Amino acid sequence: GKLVFHTAGNDYLTNARSHMRVYDQAVTRHGQRVIDRAVRFYVTPNGDHGAGGFSSTTGEPTPRHMDLVTVLTDWVEKDKAPPEAVEQSLMDVKPPYAVTRSRPLCRYPRYPHYRGGDSNSISGYRCTSP
């Protein structure tokens, strides 16, 4: 089987840190190579229960939409391993639902680090290890 799962770093209904511990314990028990064959775990930094959040510097909403179903489907049906980072976006609430902000949803334990340029575009970030 394959598993792609996601948690929001500031979820107020579940404990994101406990999800991280479960993943870390699985890696400790089975090894990173075994886990990498079947599991991908992504964390939205500063995201609440709906994966939404607000910038700590500007107060603006942060990206919250991602397509993990396609990531999982491609992995299962096409044997295409999930990427290290999936695009997470924020869209207008009115048609044509244009993307107004994006950033990488990085594979745990990495996180999106702003590296310069357009802070509203995924190109302004890179996934960084803690």
XYZ file of C-alpha atoms in Angstrom:
130
model
C 0.000 0.000 0.000
C 0.829 3.660 -0.254
C 0.036 6.457 2.182
C 0.180 10.212 1.616
C -0.824 12.186 4.662
C -0.870 15.782 5.743
C -1.174 17.691 8.969
C -1.382 21.371 9.774
C 1.314 22.613 12.135
C -1.055 24.628 14.347
C -4.110 22.372 14.173
C -6.337 23.098 17.162
C -8.261 19.783 17.000
C -5.425 17.334 16.542
C -1.846 17.503 17.689
C 0.507 17.932 14.726
C 3.483 17.058 16.911
C 1.941 13.665 17.711
C 1.619 12.994 13.949
C 5.286 13.879 13.572
C 6.214 11.514 16.417
C 4.279 8.629 14.825
C 6.118 9.202 11.535
C 9.486 9.494 13.317
C 8.813 6.284 15.276
C 7.914 4.433 12.058
C 11.211 5.580 10.520
C 13.117 4.498 13.640
C 11.415 1.102 13.676
C 11.456 0.278 9.950
C 14.175 2.550 8.512
C 13.896 5.528 6.161
C 14.280 3.399 2.998
C 11.299 1.191 3.905
C 9.119 4.168 4.845
C 10.091 6.040 1.661
C 8.726 3.159 -0.445
C 5.228 3.566 1.017
C 4.735 6.838 2.916
C 4.876 10.584 2.266
C 4.128 13.045 5.060
C 3.621 16.771 4.526
C 3.146 19.509 7.144
C 1.640 22.952 6.565
C 3.597 25.350 8.786
C 1.395 27.745 10.741
C -1.717 26.039 9.322
C -4.848 25.590 11.405
C -7.384 22.737 11.219
C -8.378 23.536 7.629
C -4.693 23.986 6.699
C -5.298 27.724 6.489
C -3.298 30.214 8.435
C -2.178 33.787 8.452
C 1.210 35.339 7.882
C 2.862 36.329 11.135
C 4.337 39.403 9.439
C 1.502 40.691 7.241
C -1.588 39.018 8.698
C -2.642 37.928 5.197
C -4.002 34.417 4.616
C -1.428 31.804 3.683
C -1.791 29.123 0.972
C -3.976 26.189 2.012
C -5.095 24.216 -1.058
C -3.153 21.219 -2.326
C -3.947 18.212 -4.490
C -2.694 15.195 -2.583
C -5.271 12.906 -4.218
C -3.550 13.255 -7.602
C -0.173 12.748 -5.910
C -1.399 9.483 -4.367
C -3.199 8.342 -7.539
C -0.072 8.909 -9.646
C 2.008 6.970 -7.125
C -0.367 3.996 -7.039
C -1.471 3.862 -10.676
C 1.595 5.187 -12.518
C 4.363 4.302 -10.029
C 5.331 8.001 -10.041
C 6.776 8.767 -6.602
C 5.436 11.909 -4.930
C 7.560 15.045 -5.210
C 9.607 16.442 -2.359
C 7.338 19.488 -2.460
C 3.733 19.824 -3.589
C 2.352 23.216 -4.568
C 0.116 24.707 -1.905
C -1.959 27.630 -3.125
C -4.444 30.288 -2.128
C -7.091 31.138 -4.697
C -9.612 33.911 -5.252
C -13.044 33.022 -3.911
C -14.735 34.193 -7.114
C -14.401 32.813 -10.668
C -12.045 32.249 -12.363
C -10.489 31.261 -9.004
C -7.040 32.537 -9.897
C -4.109 31.532 -7.705
C -3.081 34.585 -5.684
C -0.383 33.026 -3.532
C 1.599 29.784 -3.549
C 4.397 28.077 -1.647
C 5.821 24.585 -1.429
C 4.224 22.033 0.853
C 7.453 20.311 1.837
C 7.950 16.695 2.739
C 8.484 16.308 6.487
C 10.813 17.192 8.204
C 11.611 19.923 5.673
C 9.740 23.225 5.635
C 9.351 26.149 3.188
C 12.006 28.797 3.727
C 11.677 32.172 2.010
C 14.813 32.705 -0.087
C 13.923 36.006 -1.733
C 11.973 37.264 -4.676
C 8.206 37.112 -4.906
C 6.872 36.092 -1.482
C 3.512 35.235 -3.089
C 5.049 32.667 -5.453
C 6.379 29.177 -4.883
C 9.552 30.316 -6.679
C 10.421 32.546 -3.705
C 10.776 29.521 -1.388
C 12.811 26.368 -1.065
C 12.338 23.362 1.178
C 14.880 23.439 3.983
C 15.863 20.932 6.649
C 15.600 21.972 10.281
